[in-house]
XYZ file of C-alpha atoms in Angstrom:
454
model
C 68.536 68.416 73.355
C 71.171 67.231 71.215
C 73.554 66.654 74.150
C 70.667 64.855 76.120
C 69.943 62.505 73.160
C 73.485 61.293 72.799
C 73.886 60.785 76.555
C 70.781 58.904 76.636
C 71.497 56.913 73.669
C 74.933 56.129 74.885
C 73.965 54.939 78.408
C 71.083 52.563 76.734
C 73.849 51.163 74.611
C 76.229 50.672 77.413
C 73.491 48.889 79.621
C 72.668 46.319 76.788
C 76.245 45.801 75.866
C 77.256 45.293 79.645
C 74.183 42.811 79.975
C 74.745 40.862 76.964
C 78.621 40.747 77.606
C 79.065 40.355 81.382
C 75.979 40.365 83.357
C 73.673 37.862 81.350
C 73.884 35.099 83.996
C 73.996 37.676 87.066
C 71.344 40.073 86.508
C 67.608 39.282 85.791
C 66.512 40.441 82.244
C 63.703 42.172 83.508
C 65.901 44.673 85.460
C 67.511 45.973 81.938
C 63.898 46.964 80.890
C 63.229 48.568 84.203
C 66.521 50.568 83.798
C 65.763 51.611 80.423
C 62.110 52.731 81.487
C 63.693 54.749 84.333
C 66.305 56.272 82.026
C 63.364 57.283 79.564
C 61.536 58.937 82.303
C 64.568 61.071 83.288
C 65.268 61.913 79.583
C 61.782 63.424 79.228
C 61.847 65.107 82.620
C 65.262 66.550 81.550
C 63.989 67.883 78.199
C 61.041 69.613 80.238
C 63.709 71.188 82.536
C 65.638 72.619 79.630
C 62.189 74.143 78.273
C 61.798 77.672 79.105
C 57.714 77.114 79.095
C 57.900 74.114 81.557
C 57.044 74.988 85.266
C 60.351 74.159 86.948
C 58.809 73.501 90.509
C 56.618 70.983 89.108
C 58.919 69.143 86.928
C 61.533 68.997 89.571
C 59.124 67.722 91.834
C 58.339 64.844 89.499
C 62.169 64.284 89.067
C 62.587 64.009 92.864
C 59.459 61.609 92.928
C 60.843 59.200 90.463
C 64.344 59.145 91.926
C 62.880 58.257 95.249
C 60.769 55.364 93.632
C 63.878 53.846 91.863
C 65.922 54.120 94.870
C 63.254 52.441 96.810
C 62.881 49.587 94.169
C 66.724 49.223 93.989
C 67.015 48.972 97.663
C 64.147 46.583 97.898
C 65.496 44.352 95.519
C 69.274 44.519 96.337
C 69.846 45.556 99.859
C 71.880 43.808 102.548
C 69.844 42.773 105.674
C 70.550 44.836 108.863
C 70.638 44.148 112.344
C 69.598 46.176 115.452
C 72.240 47.710 117.556
C 71.050 45.408 120.530
C 71.671 42.420 118.412
C 75.040 43.708 117.275
C 75.996 44.442 120.850
C 74.841 41.309 122.343
C 77.279 39.185 124.472
C 80.034 41.803 123.461
C 80.938 42.622 127.082
C 80.625 38.864 128.103
C 83.227 38.053 125.090
C 85.775 40.653 126.271
C 85.818 39.316 129.494
C 86.393 35.672 128.493
C 88.923 37.067 126.165
C 90.778 38.876 129.017
C 90.546 35.941 131.078
C 92.396 33.629 128.523
C 94.893 36.247 128.231
C 95.992 35.818 131.864
C 96.177 32.186 131.714
C 98.494 31.662 128.665
C 101.260 33.417 126.921
C 101.177 31.156 123.796
C 100.367 32.260 120.116
C 96.464 31.613 119.297
C 93.596 32.657 117.510
C 89.719 32.766 118.434
C 86.982 32.016 116.254
C 83.451 33.559 117.279
C 81.285 30.868 115.972
C 78.069 33.190 115.821
C 80.009 35.998 114.072
C 78.191 39.146 113.407
C 80.984 40.668 111.146
C 84.344 39.488 109.609
C 85.864 42.364 111.716
C 84.483 41.139 115.065
C 88.250 40.213 116.238
C 89.136 43.930 115.619
C 85.983 45.249 117.328
C 86.008 43.143 120.305
C 89.908 42.951 120.388
C 90.759 39.244 119.954
C 93.220 37.437 117.613
C 91.286 36.445 114.573
C 91.857 34.759 111.410
C 89.012 36.685 109.554
C 89.333 40.141 108.181
C 87.222 42.638 106.351
C 89.858 45.493 104.883
C 90.120 47.170 101.478
C 94.101 46.566 101.794
C 93.299 42.731 102.569
C 95.684 39.999 100.646
C 94.337 38.827 97.340
C 96.304 35.786 98.016
C 94.440 35.707 101.250
C 91.029 35.348 99.655
C 92.446 32.904 96.982
C 93.655 30.691 99.846
C 90.385 30.908 101.919
C 88.354 29.868 98.959
C 90.575 27.138 97.574
C 90.098 25.485 101.128
C 86.375 25.788 101.540
C 86.165 29.199 103.418
C 84.197 32.146 102.672
C 86.076 35.012 101.078
C 85.420 38.005 98.626
C 87.476 40.544 96.889
C 88.365 42.388 100.172
C 87.471 39.977 102.925
C 88.109 36.529 103.994
C 86.681 34.818 107.180
C 86.909 31.434 109.154
C 83.399 30.646 107.887
C 83.333 27.131 106.361
C 86.521 26.051 108.086
C 86.966 22.332 109.010
C 88.854 21.313 112.102
C 91.875 20.696 109.921
C 91.867 24.293 108.641
C 91.223 25.567 112.258
C 94.415 23.781 113.088
C 96.498 25.095 110.221
C 95.665 28.649 111.049
C 96.175 28.145 114.784
C 92.463 28.694 115.713
C 93.150 27.198 119.313
C 89.749 28.658 120.843
C 85.914 29.101 119.833
C 83.527 31.143 121.610
C 79.794 30.015 121.391
C 76.954 32.320 122.500
C 74.253 29.650 122.361
C 73.818 26.426 124.617
C 76.250 23.784 123.013
C 76.092 20.241 123.736
C 78.397 18.349 121.360
C 81.837 19.732 122.173
C 83.206 15.993 122.991
C 81.998 14.918 119.584
C 83.678 17.826 117.745
C 87.142 17.298 119.401
C 86.511 20.494 121.661
C 87.098 20.890 125.580
C 85.354 23.678 127.771
C 87.556 25.891 129.578
C 85.538 28.881 130.608
C 82.075 30.612 130.955
C 81.125 34.141 131.395
C 77.434 34.811 131.396
C 75.812 33.296 128.266
C 79.218 33.014 126.690
C 81.388 29.813 126.588
C 84.712 29.140 125.401
C 86.131 26.031 124.205
C 89.546 24.834 123.146
C 90.380 22.868 119.890
C 92.428 19.951 121.155
C 94.404 19.427 118.296
C 95.877 22.503 116.869
C 99.166 23.298 115.079
C 101.329 25.847 116.630
C 102.199 29.215 115.032
C 105.192 27.762 113.001
C 105.863 24.196 112.044
C 107.749 22.085 109.188
C 106.622 20.587 105.968
C 108.482 18.339 103.785
C 110.071 19.520 100.631
C 109.034 16.525 98.798
C 105.524 17.102 100.289
C 105.163 20.490 98.752
C 106.642 19.374 95.533
C 103.775 16.646 95.252
C 100.794 18.419 96.927
C 98.109 19.093 94.468
C 95.979 21.810 95.113
C 94.354 22.481 91.505
C 91.304 20.399 91.700
C 89.189 23.424 92.492
C 87.000 21.175 95.145
C 88.182 22.206 98.615
C 87.317 18.664 99.964
C 89.516 17.034 97.491
C 92.595 19.767 98.146
C 92.361 19.091 101.963
C 92.227 15.228 101.425
C 95.042 15.538 98.904
C 97.018 17.045 101.888
C 96.428 13.833 103.688
C 97.070 11.806 100.611
C 100.088 13.484 100.002
C 101.587 12.385 103.723
C 100.388 8.687 102.652
C 97.605 8.989 105.223
C 93.675 8.405 105.282
C 91.498 11.141 103.994
C 89.817 13.448 106.446
C 86.580 14.334 104.327
C 84.563 11.137 103.614
C 81.988 11.642 100.832
C 78.452 10.580 101.645
C 75.674 9.458 99.336
C 73.084 12.065 98.228
C 69.803 12.044 96.398
C 69.536 15.237 94.014
C 66.008 15.870 92.514
C 65.844 19.096 90.886
C 66.249 22.185 93.028
C 66.253 20.020 96.074
C 68.737 17.323 97.390
C 68.149 15.004 100.291
C 70.618 13.170 102.592
C 70.042 10.737 105.141
C 72.756 10.412 107.976
C 74.200 6.910 108.274
C 76.864 7.517 110.774
C 76.791 10.282 113.576
C 79.475 12.902 113.039
C 80.636 16.344 111.893
C 79.045 17.259 108.487
C 79.980 19.722 105.706
C 78.173 20.457 102.427
C 79.773 21.956 99.173
C 77.539 23.374 96.464
C 79.501 22.869 93.100
C 77.086 25.343 90.810
C 78.574 28.897 91.321
C 75.106 30.249 89.925
C 73.663 28.924 93.207
C 73.920 31.871 95.744
C 71.178 30.935 98.305
C 70.567 27.505 99.971
C 68.069 26.407 102.685
C 68.950 23.472 104.771
C 66.159 21.651 106.748
C 66.419 19.078 109.421
C 63.865 18.013 112.097
C 61.965 21.474 112.967
C 64.861 23.569 112.104
C 65.620 25.186 108.949
C 68.485 27.852 107.848
C 69.288 29.756 104.794
C 72.921 30.026 103.895
C 73.858 33.105 101.741
C 76.780 33.931 99.306
C 77.320 30.244 98.299
C 78.702 31.406 94.910
C 81.810 32.112 96.994
C 82.389 28.318 97.084
C 82.722 27.745 100.891
C 81.642 24.996 102.912
C 78.090 24.669 104.585
C 78.981 23.850 108.240
C 76.008 21.497 109.011
C 77.616 20.767 112.675
C 77.339 17.416 114.583
C 74.474 15.195 113.002
C 73.001 12.006 114.690
C 72.570 8.750 112.604
C 69.289 8.576 111.145
C 68.452 12.337 110.620
C 67.163 13.391 107.437
C 68.361 16.562 105.694
C 66.972 18.435 102.946
C 68.762 21.141 100.676
C 66.876 23.571 98.575
C 68.166 25.895 95.848
C 66.565 29.153 96.694
C 68.298 31.090 93.793
C 67.150 29.588 90.400
C 65.536 26.661 88.805
C 68.851 24.878 88.283
C 69.482 21.350 89.737
C 71.229 21.775 93.105
C 74.820 20.038 92.344
C 76.272 19.265 95.475
C 78.480 16.886 97.845
C 78.265 16.098 101.405
C 81.142 15.078 103.675
C 81.629 13.588 107.165
C 84.951 14.934 108.909
C 86.893 11.862 110.179
C 88.591 12.846 113.356
C 90.769 9.877 113.647
C 92.284 10.666 110.244
C 92.754 14.286 110.993
C 94.720 13.551 114.193
C 96.902 11.327 112.273
C 97.615 14.164 109.853
C 98.292 16.436 112.690
C 100.677 14.075 114.696
C 102.555 13.531 111.345
C 103.127 17.143 111.020
C 104.024 17.683 114.822
C 106.357 14.776 114.651
C 108.786 17.113 112.138
C 109.517 19.483 114.836
C 109.069 20.741 118.351
C 107.947 24.390 118.980
C 108.102 26.617 121.776
C 107.276 30.312 121.899
C 109.489 32.547 123.943
C 107.841 36.160 123.481
C 105.675 38.099 121.060
C 104.043 41.405 120.709
C 102.065 42.948 117.588
C 105.302 43.583 115.851
C 107.668 41.192 116.914
C 107.740 37.180 117.649
C 110.495 34.854 119.012
C 110.335 31.292 119.430
C 112.474 28.122 119.434
C 111.963 25.236 117.059
C 113.807 21.876 117.199
C 113.690 20.259 113.680
C 113.941 16.882 113.053
C 114.074 16.919 109.284
C 115.460 19.527 106.610
C 112.441 21.163 105.104
C 110.307 24.326 104.915
C 109.534 26.078 107.936
C 105.944 27.571 107.959
C 104.586 30.530 110.166
C 100.905 30.644 109.942
C 100.845 34.305 109.131
C 100.264 36.131 105.730
C 103.227 36.464 103.309
C 104.415 39.976 103.169
C 107.536 41.794 102.422
C 107.325 43.895 105.461
C 108.274 40.691 107.725
C 111.615 39.923 108.470
C 112.923 36.543 109.679
C 116.222 35.826 111.545
C 117.495 32.518 112.030
C 119.951 32.177 114.924
C 120.586 35.839 114.320
C 121.007 35.933 110.293
C 118.291 37.074 108.271
C 116.864 34.540 105.626
C 114.892 34.819 102.582
C 111.152 34.124 102.958
C 108.771 33.061 100.294
C 104.950 32.294 100.315
C 104.031 28.672 101.198
C 100.703 27.298 99.827
C 100.536 30.537 97.998
C 99.616 32.464 101.308
C 101.642 31.653 104.378
C 105.396 32.810 105.090
C 107.768 29.928 104.744
C 111.801 29.659 104.744
C 114.194 26.969 104.304
C 115.352 25.382 107.846
C 117.880 22.693 108.410
C 117.717 20.049 110.970
C 118.527 21.096 114.620
C 117.615 23.443 117.291
C 117.007 27.116 116.004
C 115.986 30.457 117.429
C 113.868 32.333 115.352
C 113.191 36.033 115.389
C 110.030 37.541 113.489
C 109.567 41.222 112.981
C 107.347 43.413 110.866
C 107.948 46.799 109.379
C 105.415 47.840 106.450
C 107.060 47.904 103.277
C 107.765 51.662 102.503
C 107.497 52.794 106.031
C 111.160 54.191 106.084
C 111.000 55.687 102.539
C 107.511 57.258 103.205
C 109.018 58.787 106.417
C 112.051 60.242 104.504
C 109.999 61.670 101.895
C 107.637 63.033 104.328
C 110.342 64.698 106.136
C 111.910 66.065 103.067
C 108.693 67.495 101.913
C 108.100 69.364 105.319
C 111.790 70.681 104.914
C 111.107 71.808 101.355
C 108.105 73.476 102.490
C 109.698 75.428 105.076
C 112.452 76.415 102.710
C 109.871 77.661 100.317
C 108.143 79.641 103.089
C 111.154 81.123 104.248
C 112.421 82.024 100.769
C 109.137 83.588 100.174
C 109.082 85.844 103.122
C 112.602 86.939 102.280
C 111.562 87.872 98.715
C 108.343 89.585 99.889
C 110.557 91.731 102.577
C 113.286 92.610 99.918
C 110.460 93.606 97.644
C 108.907 95.838 100.249
C 112.185 97.372 100.893
C 112.815 98.121 97.245
C 109.354 99.764 96.987
C 110.135 101.860 100.001
C 113.420 103.177 98.719
C 111.976 104.048 95.408
C 109.302 106.152 96.797
């Protein structure tokens, strides 16, 4: 009885302290009461179970009922939506075919975006090179980088959701796969290249190659501290001395709703500044769509909107004013940025596999060479046959110093600790065998001694 009382009091105190210190803005207050009520019920049931006079079968049955009720309530309130296997597997065969067709046409380095992605690991599942990942060993620097530039990321995942054409280009996302009818390709700087069944593949016309140059002065002056992904991307253009790519538009905020009238046809993005808002519904014409996890700070991709369209945003999370901004992506300004970056070097890939890439790069001006792969100590870079020191650029990508001129670059990957791990494994096996042999010899000697003594 005393142990149960201490446990119950400790858990109640823990819940109250946790709510007041950490979860006050994340958990509804009524859930604290509900949790305490369930704990009280369990406390009473456990007391009854410890009593010799109680009917154990009845009390255990009550315990099972309340556990089931709590599980149902919890699942109803917090569960993640699910989809059927048919929905998950839809078009997978066609996507694999269209990806296979692409591999036969080009030996260039590229990444592919599945626009209507079912999961962040679609690339691993369907077997295409992706810039999205869901993994317990994913890079924290990757999540930070994606969030910083307005793409969706969490503790153990980051994805292309929320990317602008500029970020597609920087990450070498050269192809997009659409599974629904798509009519705005020309307006969104895309070119149709293949179609299989209900799946269409389009090419991003302006995409940076795997590796390119950044000016050292640019890196020294580029400000990424604003916390607003539109400002950070625009600062990239400003630091190059060019016009901004994301043009801010007027928006009327009225409580939990905001209204926006499209003055100029184009590709639009919205950004929710208040991180307490998790779900937002966007409505225009006869269409509405809810966007989730907005507290992760990624862009809402509104797509191509025609002039005169009226757009409504609604905060579905709480009663706070929906503090937000809307931007039109300026493709002319974007092309100026890409052309400026491409003018620093000429890139040609020679060969690549899953663990090795070789390419030539003709550098026009001394600077920092960038490879659009996550910085990792397992990567080894050789310039003209000599290994060079690498460092993270933009806090995420591989970078190294490179002088003007034509260079041959070799990039290989061996996971950090692989050789040491293999050596320790071999030593461990050898030690195990030695112990086994020693034990066998000792047992045999002991048997002989016992036999002689008899």
